[in-house]
XYZ file of C-alpha atoms in Angstrom:
412
model
C 0.023 0.079 -0.071
C 1.121 3.536 -0.610
C 0.370 6.501 1.227
C -2.672 9.029 0.339
C -0.956 12.077 -0.291
C -4.008 14.162 -0.840
C -5.743 12.898 2.131
C -2.717 13.447 3.924
C -2.512 17.061 2.924
C -6.102 17.669 4.085
C -5.351 16.250 7.371
C -1.938 17.655 8.072
C -0.695 20.101 5.549
C -2.629 22.988 6.910
C -2.198 25.997 9.000
C -3.788 24.680 12.294
C -1.551 21.713 12.149
C 1.715 23.185 10.776
C 3.066 22.904 14.384
C 3.019 19.336 14.368
C 4.483 18.809 10.985
C 7.293 21.165 11.934
C 7.746 19.299 15.199
C 8.056 15.777 13.450
C 10.526 17.428 10.926
C 12.693 18.855 13.523
C 12.853 15.267 15.398
C 13.947 13.511 12.169
C 16.504 16.117 11.498
C 18.096 15.799 14.783
C 18.029 12.098 14.572
C 15.481 11.276 17.092
C 12.534 8.916 16.668
C 8.996 9.905 16.036
C 7.560 8.631 19.116
C 6.678 10.034 22.545
C 4.765 13.052 22.957
C 4.880 16.605 21.676
C 3.250 19.580 23.400
C 1.837 22.896 22.112
C 1.479 25.491 24.764
C -1.405 28.222 24.193
C -3.012 26.126 21.542
C -5.935 27.710 19.688
C -9.401 26.345 19.395
C -8.786 25.588 15.543
C -5.402 23.737 16.369
C -7.155 21.729 19.148
C -9.924 20.889 16.795
C -7.415 19.658 14.085
C -5.957 17.376 16.352
C -9.249 15.836 17.469
C -9.949 15.313 13.783
C -6.662 13.417 13.344
C -7.298 11.155 16.552
C -11.124 10.911 16.132
C -11.525 11.699 19.821
C -11.456 14.645 22.250
C -7.881 16.232 22.859
C -8.394 17.363 26.170
C -9.075 20.629 27.923
C -6.826 23.561 29.019
C -4.344 25.764 27.167
C -1.758 23.338 26.147
C -2.186 20.615 23.642
C -0.285 17.285 24.011
C -0.295 14.755 21.288
C 1.116 11.164 21.263
C 2.931 10.511 18.140
C 2.772 6.774 18.696
C -0.876 7.152 18.814
C -1.052 9.351 15.642
C 1.254 6.818 13.856
C -1.168 4.118 14.577
C -4.220 6.031 13.548
C -2.683 6.838 10.243
C -1.414 3.346 9.588
C -4.790 1.910 10.417
C -6.881 4.174 8.395
C -4.706 3.663 5.232
C -3.719 7.242 4.884
C 0.099 6.434 5.715
C 0.684 2.641 5.809
C 4.376 3.340 6.246
C 4.089 5.574 9.275
C 4.853 9.015 10.056
C 8.212 9.222 8.684
C 6.761 8.594 5.414
C 4.207 11.488 6.009
C 7.015 13.943 6.703
C 8.754 12.887 3.658
C 5.617 13.271 1.426
C 4.436 16.647 2.562
C 7.712 18.281 3.075
C 10.068 16.473 0.791
C 13.382 18.004 2.396
C 13.913 15.357 4.920
C 15.329 12.776 2.648
C 18.080 15.034 1.962
C 19.218 14.725 5.526
C 18.497 10.903 5.859
C 22.430 10.252 5.070
C 23.202 12.884 7.698
C 20.981 11.314 10.218
C 22.214 7.949 9.658
C 25.882 9.276 10.058
C 25.194 10.990 13.261
C 23.420 7.807 14.578
C 26.719 5.873 13.780
C 28.702 8.503 15.614
C 27.180 7.558 18.888
C 27.255 3.643 18.546
C 30.626 3.535 20.084
C 29.373 5.458 23.101
C 26.390 3.142 23.718
C 28.739 0.021 23.253
C 30.910 1.718 25.845
C 28.123 2.259 28.246
C 26.855 -1.239 27.790
C 30.334 -2.439 29.034
C 30.584 0.172 31.746
C 27.147 1.124 33.115
C 28.605 3.603 35.575
C 28.926 5.955 32.696
C 25.228 5.938 31.781
C 24.729 9.375 33.597
C 27.476 10.789 31.584
C 25.812 9.402 28.111
C 22.712 11.054 29.082
C 24.186 14.225 29.773
C 25.773 14.215 26.343
C 22.334 13.923 24.809
C 20.498 16.383 26.939
C 23.207 19.088 26.253
C 23.980 18.350 22.663
C 27.739 18.458 23.826
C 29.252 16.249 21.019
C 27.552 18.416 18.128
C 28.832 21.611 19.850
C 32.349 20.278 19.821
C 32.228 18.542 16.470
C 30.545 20.199 13.461
C 30.045 17.474 11.445
C 29.741 13.469 11.830
C 32.999 12.882 10.252
C 34.729 15.125 12.897
C 32.511 13.796 15.464
C 33.328 10.202 14.725
C 37.134 10.695 15.031
C 36.427 12.673 18.188
C 34.210 9.730 19.807
C 36.769 6.967 18.905
C 39.491 9.024 20.767
C 37.098 9.474 23.742
C 36.374 5.726 23.951
C 40.038 4.873 23.451
C 41.037 7.043 26.481
C 38.045 6.023 28.619
C 39.217 2.424 28.214
C 42.369 3.179 30.058
C 40.630 4.898 32.859
C 40.697 4.713 35.926
C 44.508 4.242 36.149
C 46.780 3.246 38.790
C 48.811 6.392 38.069
C 49.635 7.798 34.771
C 50.688 11.328 33.847
C 48.360 13.177 31.386
C 50.964 13.578 28.799
C 51.688 10.042 28.750
C 48.036 9.128 28.610
C 47.494 11.545 25.666
C 50.529 10.090 23.890
C 49.547 6.576 24.314
C 45.831 7.204 23.130
C 46.236 9.957 20.680
C 49.799 9.714 19.664
C 49.951 13.436 20.532
C 51.605 14.379 24.080
C 49.229 17.536 24.188
C 46.164 15.555 22.783
C 44.533 15.964 26.202
C 45.482 19.604 26.923
C 43.061 21.991 28.524
C 40.497 23.481 26.111
C 40.213 20.584 23.626
C 37.117 19.063 22.641
C 38.626 15.569 23.492
C 39.541 16.881 26.883
C 36.239 18.458 27.531
C 34.301 14.821 26.799
C 36.998 12.726 28.718
C 37.107 15.165 31.700
C 33.129 15.069 32.102
C 33.181 11.100 32.102
C 35.946 11.255 34.562
C 33.802 13.319 36.859
C 31.038 10.652 36.573
C 33.244 7.894 37.186
C 34.510 9.732 40.516
C 30.690 10.218 41.549
C 30.335 13.769 40.499
C 28.249 15.760 38.012
C 29.572 15.810 34.491
C 29.672 19.498 34.174
C 31.956 20.301 37.110
C 32.913 23.675 38.664
C 35.237 24.648 35.789
C 38.113 25.797 38.029
C 41.772 24.582 37.323
C 41.724 23.050 40.867
C 38.484 21.140 40.262
C 39.800 19.794 36.865
C 43.025 18.605 38.549
C 41.078 16.776 41.187
C 38.743 15.180 38.568
C 41.690 13.966 36.785
C 43.299 12.750 39.999
C 40.004 10.751 40.982
C 40.725 8.532 37.939
C 44.481 8.117 38.523
C 45.645 10.816 36.020
C 48.240 13.480 37.467
C 49.267 16.590 35.200
C 53.007 15.950 36.537
C 54.836 13.842 39.121
C 55.710 16.928 41.370
C 52.360 18.839 41.344
C 50.554 15.728 42.890
C 51.345 15.529 46.576
C 50.043 13.948 49.729
C 50.697 15.154 53.394
C 51.322 12.900 56.330
C 52.465 12.772 59.921
C 54.249 10.128 62.038
C 54.967 7.640 59.087
C 58.022 5.751 60.741
C 59.978 5.594 57.245
C 63.286 3.688 57.081
C 66.921 4.196 56.291
C 67.094 2.430 52.719
C 65.725 5.109 50.534
C 65.935 8.872 50.546
C 62.218 9.168 50.779
C 62.206 6.770 53.886
C 64.969 8.589 55.652
C 62.935 11.782 55.096
C 59.930 10.306 56.730
C 61.977 9.158 59.627
C 63.507 12.620 60.132
C 60.260 14.416 60.088
C 58.411 11.718 62.329
C 61.488 12.276 64.844
C 60.736 16.070 64.804
C 56.938 15.660 64.962
C 56.594 17.556 61.663
C 54.252 16.924 58.835
C 55.903 15.557 55.672
C 54.799 16.482 52.073
C 55.500 13.607 49.526
C 55.287 13.959 45.826
C 54.025 11.202 43.416
C 57.537 11.295 42.038
C 59.149 10.213 45.262
C 56.429 7.507 45.884
C 56.804 6.113 42.268
C 60.345 6.114 41.913
C 61.648 5.034 45.301
C 60.571 1.612 46.950
C 59.788 3.371 49.960
C 60.083 1.628 53.467
C 56.959 3.233 55.231
C 57.628 1.411 58.209
C 53.924 0.864 59.202
C 53.514 -2.903 58.380
C 49.963 -3.996 59.608
C 49.509 -1.247 62.015
C 46.743 1.381 62.148
C 46.955 4.322 59.843
C 44.389 7.123 60.656
C 43.350 9.470 57.632
C 41.640 12.852 57.675
C 40.065 14.847 55.153
C 41.450 18.276 56.115
C 44.938 19.731 56.673
C 43.899 21.228 59.887
C 43.611 17.918 61.597
C 47.080 17.008 60.654
C 48.507 20.457 61.798
C 46.710 20.286 64.754
C 48.000 16.811 65.485
C 51.700 18.039 64.901
C 51.252 20.867 67.248
C 49.692 18.873 70.094
C 51.216 15.438 69.829
C 54.345 16.016 67.811
C 56.612 13.041 67.672
C 54.010 10.818 69.616
C 51.359 11.137 66.703
C 50.535 7.901 65.319
C 50.455 7.447 61.510
C 48.192 10.088 59.813
C 47.465 10.887 56.159
C 45.341 13.695 54.983
C 43.523 13.236 51.823
C 43.073 16.937 51.416
C 39.551 16.590 49.765
C 39.127 14.547 46.722
C 42.342 12.337 46.855
C 45.104 13.247 44.481
C 47.170 10.392 42.678
C 49.799 10.915 45.198
C 47.313 10.198 47.966
C 46.115 7.085 46.168
C 49.697 5.766 45.709
C 50.555 6.142 49.332
C 47.374 4.416 50.504
C 48.083 1.573 47.970
C 51.476 1.122 49.212
C 50.206 1.306 52.948
C 47.411 -1.373 52.276
C 49.582 -3.621 50.283
C 51.877 -3.748 53.512
C 48.840 -4.697 55.613
C 48.164 -1.408 57.122
C 44.509 -1.032 58.485
C 42.817 2.276 57.544
C 40.528 4.475 59.800
C 38.896 7.565 58.205
C 37.255 10.822 59.325
C 35.846 13.379 57.200
C 33.547 16.231 57.095
C 29.788 15.679 57.741
C 28.637 16.981 54.695
C 27.538 15.657 51.260
C 30.968 16.510 49.949
C 32.524 14.587 52.682
C 30.160 11.652 52.265
C 31.411 11.606 48.497
C 34.879 11.344 49.397
C 34.442 8.644 51.987
C 32.623 6.494 49.353
C 35.446 7.273 46.903
C 37.955 5.907 49.516
C 35.529 3.067 50.275
C 35.261 1.892 46.719
C 39.087 1.213 46.870
C 39.925 0.266 50.521
C 38.105 -1.313 53.428
C 38.574 1.483 55.855
C 36.742 1.631 59.007
C 35.002 4.766 60.387
C 36.778 6.996 62.793
C 34.096 8.957 64.487
C 32.526 9.236 60.988
C 29.035 7.352 61.268
C 25.557 8.277 62.485
C 26.255 7.980 66.225
C 29.392 10.454 65.945
C 27.150 12.852 63.927
C 24.175 12.604 66.194
C 26.596 13.187 69.224
C 28.458 16.239 67.755
C 27.219 19.392 69.584
C 28.887 21.904 67.791
C 27.605 22.410 64.254
C 28.523 24.568 61.245
C 26.169 26.230 58.802
C 23.291 24.822 56.827
C 23.715 21.431 55.094
C 23.377 22.025 51.160
C 24.252 20.221 48.143
C 22.856 17.071 46.463
C 22.256 14.226 49.028
C 23.986 10.943 48.829
C 24.094 7.587 50.681
C 27.050 6.803 52.745
C 28.291 3.388 51.659
C 29.778 2.396 55.172
C 26.557 3.635 57.179
C 23.180 3.497 55.412
C 21.762 5.356 58.309
C 24.130 8.297 57.827
C 22.143 9.953 54.923
C 18.842 9.974 56.925
C 20.548 11.642 59.850
C 22.016 14.292 57.919
C 18.884 15.198 56.111
C 16.905 15.204 59.185
C 19.309 17.397 61.258
C 20.127 19.586 58.125
C 23.521 21.082 59.461
C 27.062 20.274 58.462
C 29.722 19.299 60.786
C 33.414 19.978 59.745
C 36.347 18.370 61.198
C 37.546 21.768 62.798
C 34.573 21.501 65.019
C 35.355 18.146 66.511
C 39.219 18.458 66.636
C 39.702 17.906 70.426
C 37.885 14.269 70.152
C 40.071 13.516 67.172
C 43.324 14.632 68.645
C 42.315 12.516 71.850
C 42.005 9.529 69.654
C 45.423 9.986 68.502
C 46.980 10.662 71.741
C 45.446 7.238 72.844
C 47.066 5.508 69.909
C 50.635 6.787 70.702
C 53.486 4.337 69.884
């Protein structure tokens, strides 16, 4: 059967249905299916009557007019006016969409590798949805050919992430054959970094600051260079076999914090001197500094993750856990602190250090209003509910005396 062009013109090629035909044309041009619903706000009486004639039923009341394209497709097929469905209707009545068919197919092919990637890694589904919602790929690549090359590179880079620790330039050289292929501002960098944020449990858009971008890379094991990525620690015994081990031993003897670069941690087979002992972890440098002030050389091993862990932090913690160390962690009682805790928990089986529902409810001093997007705490399912009910944040600075007392009781 062939479509009845004259009948279709009487039904759809008219002033009061022009909006509907245009909506269908735009969907095809944008590579979207002719399904779901379309809505016309402030519909006129004639526009509403035209839809009623199409569907053979009342179109509801109110100022807006909503029409199911699936229902319209079924009606036109059954009536014989358009046996091949709505796509054929648009082709017959407008005649311009077929010229875009190849382009539409090309754009659909562009996204296929992304869909395959998400099928393998469901954790990227939020990122994939964000790409569609923002049209980010089309904004960065003007045509399907350019976009296809871009997406191929994106998939290649993401297949390498997360990493155990790699310099950004090396990652770029390996995946793009260009050491500057992931430099800031490039389309590839924009797409990969948005995916990295999602892998780290954040929103794909990010804050946009240099510090935020550095943290997003670090969360998937990518550092901008071996010297800028560092970790603060206090009380690690160290050893006499390596330069870094000697430095740790000296700073412990002096009761002073030590800052280690990623370069030191990856180039030295560092003797950390902890073995299977406990290592305390905090979120903020103030805890480390206060412990140095009050406990000095008597402070037990303490590592500061300093917000979202850097590659150097991950490296040090990996080394400690590989040696048998037992980790205990405290962070800020706010949504950002919970996310950091979740990120650590995904990698290491740390135990809460006054960082659970009971500790939050017992905290008398409180900060400001709790804001941000709620998230479950993977180590304590009741913590989210407690935070939401109380609605205030409790930073580490507000519970310092209790934390210092715990460290004092663990003197070695």
